[in-house]
Amino acid sequence: MSENSTPQRRSFVQRLVRMSTADILRLVFLCVLAGFLLAALNVNPGDLWVDFFGTLAESWGRFIRFITESAGWAVEYFLLGAVLVIPIWIVFRVLRTLGRE
């Protein structure tokens, strides 16, 4: 082997801008995923440029409101179903226990 066969070390800029196909695909996937998340939070990209933190705070407030309303809806339907299901479950439990004697 000759002395010139040592691999050259790439500069910082060369390492920084070098991108493989996998890097590009990963970047595209992350952009689409972030876009779906922001769309689910009803964030307008134009508003982000104007007032980034205000837009995020407003979106976060909408998200919290959605979660609390959903939880209230779930509790309401749980109680509605429990009025019917729990008495029936108690009757079946009593009948099964009586049948085992």
Short mmCIF file of N, CA and C in Angstrom, two decimals:
data_model
loop_
_atom_site.label_atom_id
_atom_site.label_comp_id
_atom_site.label_asym_id
_atom_site.label_seq_id
_atom_site.Cartn_x
_atom_site.Cartn_y
_atom_site.Cartn_z
N MET A 1 0.83 -1.18 0.00
CA MET A 1 0.00 0.00 0.00
C MET A 1 0.87 1.24 0.00
N SER A 2 0.44 2.21 -0.70
CA SER A 2 1.21 3.46 -0.75
C SER A 2 0.72 4.43 0.31
N GLU A 3 1.50 5.45 0.54
CA GLU A 3 1.14 6.45 1.55
C GLU A 3 -0.05 7.29 1.14
N ASN A 4 -0.35 7.37 -0.14
CA ASN A 4 -1.45 8.19 -0.64
C ASN A 4 -2.80 7.49 -0.56
N SER A 5 -2.84 6.26 -0.08
CA SER A 5 -4.10 5.53 -0.03
C SER A 5 -4.94 5.84 1.20
N THR A 6 -4.46 6.73 2.07
CA THR A 6 -5.24 7.11 3.24
C THR A 6 -6.47 7.90 2.80
N PRO A 7 -7.67 7.53 3.31
CA PRO A 7 -8.87 8.28 2.93
C PRO A 7 -8.81 9.71 3.43
N GLN A 8 -9.26 10.62 2.59
CA GLN A 8 -9.27 12.03 2.99
C GLN A 8 -10.45 12.27 3.92
N ARG A 9 -10.21 13.07 4.92
CA ARG A 9 -11.27 13.43 5.84
C ARG A 9 -12.08 14.55 5.21
N ARG A 10 -13.40 14.39 5.24
CA ARG A 10 -14.27 15.41 4.65
C ARG A 10 -14.40 16.60 5.59
N SER A 11 -14.60 17.74 5.00
CA SER A 11 -14.76 18.95 5.82
C SER A 11 -16.14 18.95 6.47
N PHE A 12 -16.31 19.84 7.43
CA PHE A 12 -17.58 19.96 8.15
C PHE A 12 -18.72 20.26 7.19
N VAL A 13 -18.52 21.18 6.28
CA VAL A 13 -19.56 21.57 5.32
C VAL A 13 -19.92 20.40 4.42
N GLN A 14 -18.93 19.65 3.97
CA GLN A 14 -19.21 18.48 3.12
C GLN A 14 -20.04 17.45 3.87
N ARG A 15 -19.70 17.21 5.12
CA ARG A 15 -20.47 16.25 5.92
C ARG A 15 -21.86 16.78 6.23
N LEU A 16 -21.99 18.09 6.37
CA LEU A 16 -23.27 18.69 6.70
C LEU A 16 -24.26 18.60 5.55
N VAL A 17 -23.81 18.87 4.33
CA VAL A 17 -24.73 18.93 3.19
C VAL A 17 -24.88 17.59 2.48
N ARG A 18 -24.07 16.60 2.81
CA ARG A 18 -24.17 15.29 2.18
C ARG A 18 -25.44 14.61 2.69
N MET A 19 -26.30 14.20 1.75
CA MET A 19 -27.55 13.53 2.10
C MET A 19 -27.72 12.30 1.24
N SER A 20 -28.13 11.23 1.89
CA SER A 20 -28.41 10.00 1.16
C SER A 20 -29.89 9.97 0.80
N THR A 21 -30.26 9.02 -0.01
CA THR A 21 -31.67 8.84 -0.38
C THR A 21 -32.50 8.55 0.87
N ALA A 22 -31.96 7.75 1.78
CA ALA A 22 -32.67 7.44 3.02
C ALA A 22 -32.91 8.70 3.85
N ASP A 23 -31.93 9.60 3.87
CA ASP A 23 -32.11 10.87 4.60
C ASP A 23 -33.24 11.70 4.01
N ILE A 24 -33.29 11.75 2.69
CA ILE A 24 -34.33 12.52 2.01
C ILE A 24 -35.70 11.91 2.26
N LEU A 25 -35.81 10.59 2.17
CA LEU A 25 -37.09 9.92 2.42
C LEU A 25 -37.54 10.10 3.86
N ARG A 26 -36.59 10.03 4.79
CA ARG A 26 -36.91 10.24 6.21
C ARG A 26 -37.41 11.66 6.43
N LEU A 27 -36.78 12.63 5.78
CA LEU A 27 -37.18 14.03 5.91
C LEU A 27 -38.58 14.26 5.34
N VAL A 28 -38.86 13.66 4.18
CA VAL A 28 -40.20 13.77 3.57
C VAL A 28 -41.24 13.16 4.49
N PHE A 29 -40.96 11.97 5.03
CA PHE A 29 -41.90 11.30 5.93
C PHE A 29 -42.18 12.16 7.17
N LEU A 30 -41.13 12.72 7.76
CA LEU A 30 -41.33 13.55 8.95
C LEU A 30 -42.12 14.83 8.63
N CYS A 31 -41.90 15.40 7.45
CA CYS A 31 -42.67 16.58 7.04
C CYS A 31 -44.15 16.25 6.89
N VAL A 32 -44.44 15.12 6.27
CA VAL A 32 -45.85 14.71 6.09
C VAL A 32 -46.48 14.42 7.45
N LEU A 33 -45.76 13.73 8.33
CA LEU A 33 -46.27 13.43 9.66
C LEU A 33 -46.55 14.71 10.45
N ALA A 34 -45.63 15.66 10.39
CA ALA A 34 -45.84 16.95 11.08
C ALA A 34 -47.02 17.70 10.47
N GLY A 35 -47.17 17.60 9.15
CA GLY A 35 -48.30 18.25 8.48
C GLY A 35 -49.63 17.67 8.94
N PHE A 36 -49.70 16.34 9.06
CA PHE A 36 -50.93 15.71 9.55
C PHE A 36 -51.24 16.14 10.97
N LEU A 37 -50.21 16.19 11.80
CA LEU A 37 -50.41 16.60 13.19
C LEU A 37 -50.91 18.04 13.27
N LEU A 38 -50.29 18.93 12.51
CA LEU A 38 -50.71 20.33 12.53
C LEU A 38 -52.11 20.50 11.94
N ALA A 39 -52.44 19.70 10.91
CA ALA A 39 -53.79 19.77 10.34
C ALA A 39 -54.82 19.26 11.34
N ALA A 40 -54.46 18.21 12.10
CA ALA A 40 -55.38 17.70 13.13
C ALA A 40 -55.62 18.73 14.22
N LEU A 41 -54.62 19.56 14.48
CA LEU A 41 -54.77 20.62 15.48
C LEU A 41 -55.33 21.90 14.87
N ASN A 42 -55.70 21.84 13.59
CA ASN A 42 -56.30 22.96 12.88
C ASN A 42 -55.37 24.18 12.86
N VAL A 43 -54.10 23.94 12.56
CA VAL A 43 -53.11 25.01 12.49
C VAL A 43 -52.94 25.44 11.04
N ASN A 44 -53.02 26.72 10.80
CA ASN A 44 -52.81 27.29 9.48
C ASN A 44 -51.33 27.64 9.35
N PRO A 45 -50.64 27.13 8.30
CA PRO A 45 -49.21 27.42 8.16
C PRO A 45 -48.91 28.92 8.06
N GLY A 46 -49.80 29.69 7.46
CA GLY A 46 -49.59 31.13 7.37
C GLY A 46 -49.59 31.79 8.73
N ASP A 47 -50.45 31.31 9.63
CA ASP A 47 -50.49 31.87 10.98
C ASP A 47 -49.20 31.56 11.75
N LEU A 48 -48.59 30.43 11.45
CA LEU A 48 -47.34 30.09 12.13
C LEU A 48 -46.25 31.10 11.79
N TRP A 49 -46.23 31.58 10.55
CA TRP A 49 -45.21 32.56 10.16
C TRP A 49 -45.45 33.90 10.82
N VAL A 50 -46.72 34.25 11.04
CA VAL A 50 -47.04 35.55 11.63
C VAL A 50 -46.83 35.54 13.14
N ASP A 51 -47.40 34.54 13.81
CA ASP A 51 -47.33 34.49 15.28
C ASP A 51 -47.17 33.03 15.70
N PHE A 52 -45.94 32.55 15.71
CA PHE A 52 -45.66 31.13 15.96
C PHE A 52 -46.19 30.68 17.31
N PHE A 53 -45.76 31.33 18.39
CA PHE A 53 -46.14 30.88 19.73
C PHE A 53 -47.61 31.13 20.02
N GLY A 54 -48.17 32.22 19.51
CA GLY A 54 -49.60 32.48 19.70
C GLY A 54 -50.44 31.43 19.01
N THR A 55 -50.04 31.04 17.80
CA THR A 55 -50.77 30.01 17.06
C THR A 55 -50.69 28.68 17.78
N LEU A 56 -49.50 28.33 18.26
CA LEU A 56 -49.37 27.07 19.00
C LEU A 56 -50.18 27.08 20.28
N ALA A 57 -50.20 28.20 20.99
CA ALA A 57 -50.99 28.29 22.23
C ALA A 57 -52.47 28.15 21.93
N GLU A 58 -52.92 28.78 20.87
CA GLU A 58 -54.33 28.69 20.48
C GLU A 58 -54.69 27.25 20.09
N SER A 59 -53.82 26.60 19.35
CA SER A 59 -54.05 25.21 18.94
C SER A 59 -54.05 24.28 20.14
N TRP A 60 -53.13 24.52 21.06
CA TRP A 60 -53.07 23.70 22.27
C TRP A 60 -54.37 23.85 23.08
N GLY A 61 -54.88 25.07 23.16
CA GLY A 61 -56.15 25.31 23.85
C GLY A 61 -57.29 24.56 23.20
N ARG A 62 -57.33 24.57 21.86
CA ARG A 62 -58.37 23.81 21.15
C ARG A 62 -58.23 22.31 21.41
N PHE A 63 -57.00 21.83 21.45
CA PHE A 63 -56.76 20.42 21.71
C PHE A 63 -57.23 20.02 23.10
N ILE A 64 -56.91 20.83 24.11
CA ILE A 64 -57.33 20.56 25.49
C ILE A 64 -58.85 20.59 25.58
N ARG A 65 -59.47 21.57 24.93
CA ARG A 65 -60.93 21.67 24.93
C ARG A 65 -61.55 20.43 24.29
N PHE A 66 -60.96 19.95 23.18
CA PHE A 66 -61.45 18.75 22.52
C PHE A 66 -61.36 17.53 23.43
N ILE A 67 -60.23 17.40 24.14
CA ILE A 67 -60.04 16.25 25.04
C ILE A 67 -61.05 16.30 26.18
N THR A 68 -61.25 17.46 26.79
CA THR A 68 -62.19 17.55 27.90
C THR A 68 -63.62 17.32 27.45
N GLU A 69 -63.99 17.83 26.27
CA GLU A 69 -65.33 17.58 25.76
C GLU A 69 -65.52 16.10 25.44
N SER A 70 -64.49 15.46 24.88
CA SER A 70 -64.56 14.04 24.57
C SER A 70 -64.68 13.21 25.84
N ALA A 71 -63.93 13.59 26.86
CA ALA A 71 -64.01 12.86 28.13
C ALA A 71 -65.40 13.02 28.74
N GLY A 72 -65.97 14.21 28.67
CA GLY A 72 -67.32 14.42 29.17
C GLY A 72 -68.34 13.59 28.41
N TRP A 73 -68.16 13.51 27.09
CA TRP A 73 -69.05 12.71 26.26
C TRP A 73 -68.92 11.23 26.62
N ALA A 74 -67.68 10.76 26.83
CA ALA A 74 -67.45 9.35 27.16
C ALA A 74 -68.05 9.00 28.53
N VAL A 75 -67.90 9.88 29.50
CA VAL A 75 -68.46 9.64 30.83
C VAL A 75 -69.98 9.59 30.76
N GLU A 76 -70.57 10.50 30.01
CA GLU A 76 -72.03 10.53 29.87
C GLU A 76 -72.55 9.22 29.28
N TYR A 77 -71.93 8.74 28.22
CA TYR A 77 -72.38 7.49 27.60
C TYR A 77 -72.04 6.27 28.47
N PHE A 78 -70.95 6.34 29.23
CA PHE A 78 -70.63 5.27 30.17
C PHE A 78 -71.73 5.14 31.21
N LEU A 79 -72.13 6.26 31.78
CA LEU A 79 -73.19 6.24 32.81
C LEU A 79 -74.51 5.78 32.22
N LEU A 80 -74.81 6.22 31.01
CA LEU A 80 -76.04 5.81 30.36
C LEU A 80 -76.06 4.30 30.15
N GLY A 81 -74.96 3.73 29.69
CA GLY A 81 -74.88 2.28 29.49
C GLY A 81 -74.85 1.53 30.80
N ALA A 82 -74.21 2.10 31.82
CA ALA A 82 -74.12 1.43 33.12
C ALA A 82 -75.48 1.26 33.76
N VAL A 83 -76.41 2.17 33.51
CA VAL A 83 -77.76 2.06 34.06
C VAL A 83 -78.42 0.77 33.60
N LEU A 84 -78.11 0.32 32.41
CA LEU A 84 -78.69 -0.91 31.87
C LEU A 84 -77.81 -2.13 32.15
N VAL A 85 -76.52 -2.01 31.93
CA VAL A 85 -75.62 -3.17 31.97
C VAL A 85 -75.38 -3.67 33.38
N ILE A 86 -75.14 -2.80 34.34
CA ILE A 86 -74.78 -3.23 35.69
C ILE A 86 -75.91 -4.01 36.38
N PRO A 87 -77.17 -3.58 36.32
CA PRO A 87 -78.22 -4.42 36.93
C PRO A 87 -78.33 -5.80 36.26
N ILE A 88 -78.22 -5.85 34.95
CA ILE A 88 -78.27 -7.14 34.26
C ILE A 88 -77.09 -8.01 34.68
N TRP A 89 -75.89 -7.42 34.79
CA TRP A 89 -74.70 -8.16 35.20
C TRP A 89 -74.88 -8.70 36.63
N ILE A 90 -75.48 -7.91 37.53
CA ILE A 90 -75.72 -8.35 38.90
C ILE A 90 -76.68 -9.53 38.93
N VAL A 91 -77.75 -9.45 38.14
CA VAL A 91 -78.72 -10.56 38.09
C VAL A 91 -78.04 -11.83 37.60
N PHE A 92 -77.27 -11.77 36.52
CA PHE A 92 -76.58 -12.95 36.01
C PHE A 92 -75.56 -13.48 37.03
N ARG A 93 -74.89 -12.61 37.72
CA ARG A 93 -73.90 -13.01 38.73
C ARG A 93 -74.58 -13.75 39.87
N VAL A 94 -75.73 -13.23 40.33
CA VAL A 94 -76.48 -13.88 41.41
C VAL A 94 -76.98 -15.24 40.94
N LEU A 95 -77.54 -15.30 39.72
CA LEU A 95 -78.06 -16.58 39.20
C LEU A 95 -76.93 -17.60 39.05
N ARG A 96 -75.77 -17.19 38.58
CA ARG A 96 -74.65 -18.11 38.42
C ARG A 96 -74.16 -18.62 39.79
N THR A 97 -74.14 -17.73 40.78
CA THR A 97 -73.69 -18.11 42.12
C THR A 97 -74.68 -19.09 42.75
N LEU A 98 -75.98 -18.84 42.57
CA LEU A 98 -77.00 -19.75 43.10
C LEU A 98 -76.93 -21.12 42.42
N GLY A 99 -76.61 -21.16 41.15
CA GLY A 99 -76.55 -22.43 40.43
C GLY A 99 -75.37 -23.30 40.82
N ARG A 100 -74.35 -22.74 41.44
CA ARG A 100 -73.14 -23.49 41.80
C ARG A 100 -73.30 -24.23 43.13
N GLU A 101 -74.33 -23.98 43.88
CA GLU A 101 -74.49 -24.62 45.20
C GLU A 101 -74.88 -26.06 45.08
#
